[in-house]
CSV table of C-alpha atoms in Angstrom, one decimal:
chain,number,residue,atom,x,y,z
Z,20,MET,CA,-22.0,-34.9,-70.7
Z,21,SER,CA,-21.8,-36.4,-74.1
Z,22,GLU,CA,-20.5,-33.3,-75.6
Z,23,LYS,CA,-17.9,-33.0,-72.9
Z,24,LEU,CA,-16.7,-36.5,-73.5
Z,25,ASN,CA,-16.4,-36.0,-77.3
Z,26,ASN,CA,-14.3,-32.8,-76.5
Z,27,ILE,CA,-11.9,-34.6,-74.1
Z,28,GLU,CA,-11.4,-37.4,-76.6
Z,29,GLN,CA,-10.5,-35.0,-79.4
Z,30,GLU,CA,-8.2,-32.9,-77.2
Z,31,LEU,CA,-6.4,-36.1,-76.0
Z,32,ILE,CA,-5.6,-37.2,-79.5
Z,33,SER,CA,-4.4,-33.6,-80.4
Z,34,TYR,CA,-1.6,-33.8,-77.9
Z,35,LEU,CA,0.0,-37.1,-79.1
Z,36,PRO,CA,3.2,-36.8,-80.9
Z,37,GLU,CA,3.5,-37.1,-84.7
Z,38,LYS,CA,3.8,-40.7,-85.9
Z,39,ASP,CA,7.1,-40.5,-87.9
Z,40,GLU,CA,8.6,-43.8,-89.1
Z,41,TYR,CA,11.1,-43.9,-86.2
Z,42,ILE,CA,8.7,-43.8,-83.2
Z,43,LYS,CA,5.4,-44.8,-84.9
Z,44,ASN,CA,5.2,-48.2,-82.8
Z,45,LEU,CA,5.7,-46.2,-79.6
Z,46,VAL,CA,2.9,-43.5,-80.5
Z,47,ASP,CA,0.7,-46.4,-81.6
Z,48,SER,CA,1.1,-48.0,-78.2
Z,49,MET,CA,0.3,-44.7,-76.4
Z,50,GLU,CA,-2.7,-44.0,-78.6
Z,51,TYR,CA,-4.0,-47.6,-78.1
Z,52,SER,CA,-4.3,-47.2,-74.3
Z,53,LEU,CA,-5.3,-43.4,-74.4
Z,54,THR,CA,-8.2,-44.1,-76.7
Z,55,ALA,CA,-9.3,-47.4,-75.3
Z,56,GLY,CA,-12.4,-45.9,-73.8
Z,57,GLY,CA,-13.3,-45.7,-70.1
Z,58,LYS,CA,-15.6,-43.4,-68.3
Z,59,ARG,CA,-13.2,-40.3,-68.3
Z,60,ILE,CA,-14.1,-39.8,-64.6
Z,61,ARG,CA,-11.1,-37.7,-63.8
Z,62,PRO,CA,-11.1,-35.3,-66.7
Z,63,MET,CA,-14.7,-34.8,-66.3
Z,64,LEU,CA,-14.3,-33.8,-62.7
Z,65,VAL,CA,-11.6,-31.3,-63.7
Z,66,LEU,CA,-14.0,-29.7,-66.2
Z,67,GLU,CA,-17.0,-29.7,-63.7
Z,68,PHE,CA,-15.1,-28.2,-60.8
Z,69,ALA,CA,-13.6,-25.6,-63.1
Z,70,LYS,CA,-17.2,-24.8,-64.3
Z,71,LEU,CA,-18.6,-24.7,-60.7
Z,72,CYS,CA,-16.0,-22.2,-59.7
Z,73,GLY,CA,-16.6,-19.8,-62.5
Z,74,GLY,CA,-13.9,-21.0,-64.9
Z,75,LYS,CA,-14.0,-21.9,-68.5
Z,76,GLU,CA,-13.9,-25.6,-70.0
Z,77,GLU,CA,-11.4,-24.6,-72.6
Z,78,ALA,CA,-8.9,-23.3,-70.1
Z,79,ALA,CA,-9.3,-26.5,-67.8
Z,80,MET,CA,-9.1,-28.9,-70.7
Z,81,PRO,CA,-5.2,-29.1,-70.9
Z,82,PHE,CA,-5.1,-29.8,-67.1
Z,83,ALA,CA,-8.0,-32.5,-67.7
Z,84,CYS,CA,-6.0,-34.1,-70.6
Z,85,ALA,CA,-2.7,-34.1,-68.5
Z,86,LEU,CA,-4.5,-35.9,-65.7
Z,87,GLU,CA,-6.0,-38.6,-68.0
Z,88,MET,CA,-2.6,-39.2,-69.5
Z,89,ILE,CA,-1.2,-40.0,-66.1
Z,90,HIS,CA,-4.1,-42.2,-65.2
Z,91,THR,CA,-3.7,-44.2,-68.6
Z,92,TYR,CA,0.1,-44.5,-68.0
Z,93,SER,CA,-0.7,-46.0,-64.5
Z,94,LEU,CA,-2.9,-48.6,-66.2
Z,95,ILE,CA,-0.5,-49.7,-68.7
Z,96,HIS,CA,2.1,-50.2,-65.9
Z,97,ASP,CA,-0.4,-51.8,-63.5
Z,98,ASP,CA,-1.3,-54.4,-66.1
Z,99,LEU,CA,2.4,-55.4,-66.7
Z,100,PRO,CA,3.6,-58.9,-65.6
Z,101,CYS,CA,5.8,-57.5,-62.9
Z,102,MET,CA,2.7,-55.7,-61.4
Z,103,ASP,CA,-0.8,-57.1,-61.6
Z,104,ASN,CA,-0.1,-59.1,-64.8
Z,105,ASP,CA,-3.6,-58.6,-66.3
Z,106,ASP,CA,-4.5,-59.6,-70.0
Z,107,LEU,CA,-7.6,-57.7,-70.4
Z,108,ARG,CA,-8.4,-53.9,-69.9
Z,109,ARG,CA,-11.7,-52.3,-70.9
Z,110,GLY,CA,-12.7,-55.4,-72.9
Z,111,LYS,CA,-9.4,-55.4,-75.0
Z,112,PRO,CA,-6.0,-56.9,-74.7
Z,113,THR,CA,-3.7,-55.0,-72.4
Z,114,ASN,CA,-1.1,-52.9,-73.9
Z,115,HIS,CA,1.8,-55.3,-73.4
Z,116,LYS,CA,-0.3,-58.2,-75.0
Z,117,VAL,CA,-0.4,-56.1,-78.2
Z,118,PHE,CA,2.9,-54.2,-78.2
Z,119,GLY,CA,5.1,-56.2,-76.0
Z,120,GLU,CA,6.3,-55.5,-72.5
Z,121,ALA,CA,9.2,-53.2,-73.5
Z,122,CYS,CA,7.1,-51.0,-75.7
Z,123,ALA,CA,4.2,-50.9,-73.2
Z,124,LEU,CA,6.7,-49.7,-70.4
Z,125,LEU,CA,8.0,-46.9,-72.8
Z,126,ALA,CA,4.4,-45.9,-73.8
Z,127,GLY,CA,3.5,-45.5,-70.1
Z,128,SER,CA,6.5,-43.5,-69.5
Z,129,GLY,CA,5.7,-41.5,-72.7
Z,130,LEU,CA,2.2,-40.6,-71.6
Z,131,LEU,CA,3.6,-39.7,-68.1
Z,132,THR,CA,6.1,-37.2,-69.6
Z,133,LEU,CA,3.5,-36.0,-72.1
Z,134,ALA,CA,1.2,-35.0,-69.3
Z,135,PHE,CA,3.7,-32.4,-68.1
Z,136,GLU,CA,4.2,-31.1,-71.5
Z,137,THR,CA,0.4,-30.8,-72.0
Z,138,ALA,CA,-0.2,-28.9,-68.7
Z,139,SER,CA,2.7,-26.5,-69.6
Z,140,SER,CA,2.0,-26.2,-73.2
Z,141,GLU,CA,1.7,-22.7,-75.0
Z,142,LYS,CA,-2.0,-23.4,-75.2
Z,143,SER,CA,-2.3,-24.1,-71.5
Z,144,VAL,CA,-0.2,-21.1,-70.6
Z,145,ALA,CA,-2.2,-18.7,-72.9
Z,146,LEU,CA,-5.5,-19.9,-71.3
Z,147,ASN,CA,-4.5,-20.1,-67.7
Z,148,GLY,CA,-1.5,-18.1,-67.1
Z,149,THR,CA,2.0,-19.3,-66.0
Z,150,GLU,CA,1.2,-19.2,-62.1
Z,151,LYS,CA,-1.8,-21.5,-62.6
Z,152,CYS,CA,0.2,-23.9,-64.9
Z,153,LEU,CA,3.0,-24.2,-62.3
Z,154,SER,CA,0.4,-24.9,-59.6
Z,155,ALA,CA,-1.1,-27.6,-61.9
Z,156,ILE,CA,2.2,-29.1,-62.5
Z,157,LYS,CA,2.9,-29.3,-58.8
Z,158,VAL,CA,-0.3,-31.0,-58.2
Z,159,LEU,CA,0.3,-33.6,-61.0
Z,160,SER,CA,3.8,-34.2,-59.7
Z,161,GLN,CA,2.5,-34.9,-56.2
Z,162,ILE,CA,-0.3,-37.3,-57.2
Z,163,ALA,CA,1.9,-39.2,-59.6
Z,164,GLY,CA,5.0,-39.6,-57.3
Z,165,ALA,CA,6.1,-41.5,-54.2
Z,166,GLU,CA,3.5,-39.8,-52.0
Z,167,GLY,CA,0.7,-40.4,-54.5
Z,168,MET,CA,0.1,-43.2,-57.1
Z,169,LEU,CA,3.6,-44.8,-56.8
Z,170,GLY,CA,3.3,-44.9,-53.0
Z,171,GLY,CA,0.0,-46.6,-53.3
Z,172,GLN,CA,1.2,-49.1,-55.8
Z,173,ILE,CA,4.2,-50.3,-53.7
Z,174,ILE,CA,1.9,-50.6,-50.7
Z,175,ASP,CA,-0.5,-52.6,-52.9
Z,176,LEU,CA,2.3,-54.9,-54.1
Z,177,GLU,CA,3.9,-55.5,-50.6
Z,178,SER,CA,0.4,-56.3,-49.2
Z,179,GLU,CA,-0.2,-59.2,-51.5
Z,180,GLY,CA,-0.6,-62.4,-49.6
Z,181,LYS,CA,-0.8,-60.6,-46.3
Z,182,LYS,CA,-3.7,-59.8,-44.0
Z,183,VAL,CA,-4.1,-56.1,-43.6
Z,184,ASP,CA,-6.7,-54.0,-41.9
Z,185,VAL,CA,-9.1,-51.5,-43.3
Z,186,GLU,CA,-6.9,-48.4,-42.2
Z,187,HIS,CA,-4.1,-50.1,-44.1
Z,188,LEU,CA,-6.4,-50.1,-47.2
Z,189,LYS,CA,-7.6,-46.5,-46.7
Z,190,VAL,CA,-4.0,-45.3,-46.6
Z,191,MET,CA,-3.2,-47.3,-49.9
Z,192,ASP,CA,-6.3,-46.3,-51.7
Z,193,SER,CA,-5.9,-42.6,-50.8
Z,194,LYS,CA,-2.7,-42.7,-52.6
Z,195,LYS,CA,-3.2,-45.2,-55.5
Z,196,THR,CA,-6.9,-44.3,-56.4
Z,197,GLY,CA,-7.9,-41.4,-54.3
Z,198,ALA,CA,-5.0,-39.1,-55.3
Z,199,LEU,CA,-6.0,-38.9,-58.9
Z,200,ILE,CA,-9.6,-38.0,-58.1
Z,201,ILE,CA,-8.6,-35.4,-55.5
Z,202,GLY,CA,-6.1,-34.1,-58.0
Z,203,ALA,CA,-8.9,-33.7,-60.5
Z,204,ALA,CA,-10.9,-31.5,-58.1
Z,205,LYS,CA,-7.7,-29.4,-57.4
Z,206,LEU,CA,-6.8,-28.9,-61.1
Z,207,GLY,CA,-10.4,-27.7,-61.8
Z,208,CYS,CA,-10.2,-25.3,-58.9
Z,209,ILE,CA,-6.8,-24.1,-59.9
Z,210,SER,CA,-7.9,-23.3,-63.5
Z,211,ALA,CA,-10.8,-21.5,-62.3
Z,212,GLY,CA,-9.0,-19.3,-59.6
Z,213,ALA,CA,-11.2,-20.8,-56.8
Z,214,THR,CA,-11.3,-19.6,-53.3
Z,215,GLU,CA,-9.7,-21.6,-50.5
Z,216,GLN,CA,-13.1,-22.5,-49.2
Z,217,GLN,CA,-14.1,-23.9,-52.5
Z,218,MET,CA,-10.8,-25.8,-52.9
Z,219,ASN,CA,-11.3,-27.4,-49.5
Z,220,ALA,CA,-15.0,-28.4,-50.2
Z,221,ALA,CA,-13.9,-29.8,-53.6
Z,222,VAL,CA,-11.1,-31.9,-52.0
Z,223,SER,CA,-13.5,-33.2,-49.3
Z,224,TYR,CA,-16.0,-34.3,-52.0
Z,225,ALA,CA,-13.3,-36.0,-54.0
Z,226,GLU,CA,-11.8,-37.8,-51.0
Z,227,LYS,CA,-15.2,-39.3,-50.2
Z,228,ILE,CA,-16.2,-40.3,-53.8
Z,229,GLY,CA,-12.7,-41.6,-54.3
Z,230,LEU,CA,-13.1,-44.0,-51.4
Z,231,VAL,CA,-16.6,-44.9,-52.7
Z,232,PHE,CA,-15.0,-45.6,-56.1
Z,233,GLN,CA,-12.5,-48.1,-54.6
Z,234,ILE,CA,-15.0,-49.9,-52.2
Z,235,VAL,CA,-17.5,-50.3,-55.0
Z,236,ASP,CA,-14.5,-51.6,-57.2
Z,237,ASP,CA,-13.8,-54.3,-54.6
Z,238,VAL,CA,-17.5,-55.4,-54.5
Z,239,LEU,CA,-17.7,-55.5,-58.2
Z,240,ASP,CA,-14.6,-57.7,-58.4
Z,241,ILE,CA,-16.8,-60.3,-56.6
Z,242,THR,CA,-20.3,-59.6,-57.8
Z,243,SER,CA,-19.8,-58.7,-61.5
Z,244,SER,CA,-18.7,-60.5,-64.6
Z,245,THR,CA,-15.7,-60.1,-67.0
Z,246,GLU,CA,-18.2,-59.0,-69.6
Z,247,LYS,CA,-19.6,-56.2,-67.6
Z,248,LEU,CA,-16.3,-55.0,-66.2
Z,249,GLY,CA,-14.1,-55.4,-69.3
Z,250,LYS,CA,-11.4,-56.9,-67.2
Z,251,PRO,CA,-11.0,-60.1,-65.3
Z,252,VAL,CA,-13.1,-60.6,-62.1
Z,253,GLY,CA,-11.8,-62.3,-59.2
Z,254,SER,CA,-8.2,-61.0,-59.6
Z,255,ASP,CA,-8.2,-59.7,-56.1
Z,256,SER,CA,-8.8,-63.0,-54.7
Z,257,GLU,CA,-6.3,-64.9,-57.0
Z,258,ASN,CA,-3.6,-62.4,-56.0
Z,259,GLU,CA,-4.4,-63.0,-52.3
Z,260,LYS,CA,-5.3,-59.2,-51.7
Z,261,SER,CA,-7.1,-57.9,-48.7
Z,262,THR,CA,-10.0,-55.8,-49.9
Z,263,TYR,CA,-12.8,-53.9,-48.3
Z,264,ALA,CA,-15.3,-56.5,-49.6
Z,265,ALA,CA,-13.3,-59.4,-48.1
Z,266,LEU,CA,-12.8,-57.7,-44.8
Z,267,LEU,CA,-16.2,-56.0,-44.3
Z,268,GLY,CA,-18.5,-58.1,-46.4
Z,269,ILE,CA,-20.6,-56.6,-49.3
Z,270,GLU,CA,-23.5,-55.4,-47.4
Z,271,GLU,CA,-21.3,-53.3,-45.0
Z,272,CYS,CA,-19.3,-52.1,-47.9
Z,273,MET,CA,-22.3,-50.7,-49.7
Z,274,SER,CA,-23.8,-49.1,-46.4
Z,275,ILE,CA,-20.5,-47.3,-45.9
Z,276,SER,CA,-20.5,-46.3,-49.5
Z,277,ARG,CA,-23.9,-44.9,-49.4
Z,278,LYS,CA,-23.1,-42.9,-46.3
Z,279,LEU,CA,-20.0,-41.4,-48.0
Z,280,THR,CA,-21.9,-40.5,-51.0
Z,281,GLU,CA,-24.4,-38.5,-49.0
Z,282,GLU,CA,-21.5,-36.8,-47.2
Z,283,ALA,CA,-19.8,-35.9,-50.6
Z,284,VAL,CA,-23.1,-34.5,-51.9
Z,285,ALA,CA,-23.4,-32.3,-48.6
Z,286,CYS,CA,-20.0,-30.8,-49.5
Z,287,LEU,CA,-21.4,-29.3,-52.6
Z,288,GLU,CA,-23.8,-27.0,-50.6
Z,289,LEU,CA,-21.1,-24.4,-50.3
Z,290,PHE,CA,-21.2,-23.6,-54.1
Z,291,ASP,CA,-23.6,-21.1,-55.6
Z,292,GLU,CA,-23.6,-22.7,-59.0
Z,293,ASP,CA,-25.8,-25.6,-60.1
Z,294,THR,CA,-24.2,-28.9,-58.6
Z,295,THR,CA,-26.6,-31.3,-60.3
Z,296,ALA,CA,-23.9,-32.9,-62.5
Z,297,LEU,CA,-21.6,-33.6,-59.5
Z,298,LYS,CA,-24.5,-34.9,-57.3
Z,299,GLU,CA,-25.5,-37.3,-60.1
Z,300,PHE,CA,-21.8,-38.3,-60.7
Z,301,ALA,CA,-21.5,-39.3,-56.9
Z,302,TYR,CA,-24.7,-41.4,-57.1
Z,303,PHE,CA,-23.4,-43.0,-60.4
Z,304,LEU,CA,-20.2,-44.2,-58.8
Z,305,LEU,CA,-22.2,-45.5,-55.9
Z,306,ASN,CA,-24.7,-47.5,-58.2
Z,307,ARG,CA,-22.3,-48.3,-61.2
Z,308,GLU,CA,-22.1,-51.9,-62.5
Z,309,ASN,CA,-18.7,-51.7,-64.2
């Protein structure tokens, strides 16, 4: 895992534009958030599913990096004053606090567009072939667009201060949080040339751990600390957001999360290769403290 993480970090940096004197501030802003740390959950999933389906890490890496660029762009924009208005991300000042709102907005947009350049780069095409790259771009477009993250974000914004039910939250989170995690599973499968059965099992696994990720996130917003999370706690309550923890209570949330985790692990039984890493990953998301 440590070696994979190191490879991801190096590859991400390699795709950033050159820092010439005219756009240096923009690239610095993009790099600031792209290299701010994090668990790299999504690119790791891309690589793991590629490996599980008989693919190669090297081939899946451009897709993994493209996905992480989209994830990072979403964090930059989510933190802006017009969205969640957060001052801290991963224990550091948010992008707009360092570079200003205008530059942060452009940096997020820059990473979004760089994702498609990365997925369709000469290196990516040489390793995956044109057809797989086109499939990957389609997945990236879907998860980043109105039916994916953008849709989830507008539902989130329009739900503030309102009482919504659990089904409403599930729809929102399937788009805002779940789309990227499902996308990670799909991209790994695409790079490896997975079968339809393998793709379906991977997506089912991702859907379940994606929901666990969000439920546990809601719980941690109540039970954790700013020091542990690296971002302000209690923001959901301050923004008058309905969450799983607020609607169901912490105990019920964790009970549901444990059940979903077991179901996710069961989805891996279809695969012939060693699934230890993905099983451990599912339990890590369930038991994480930040």
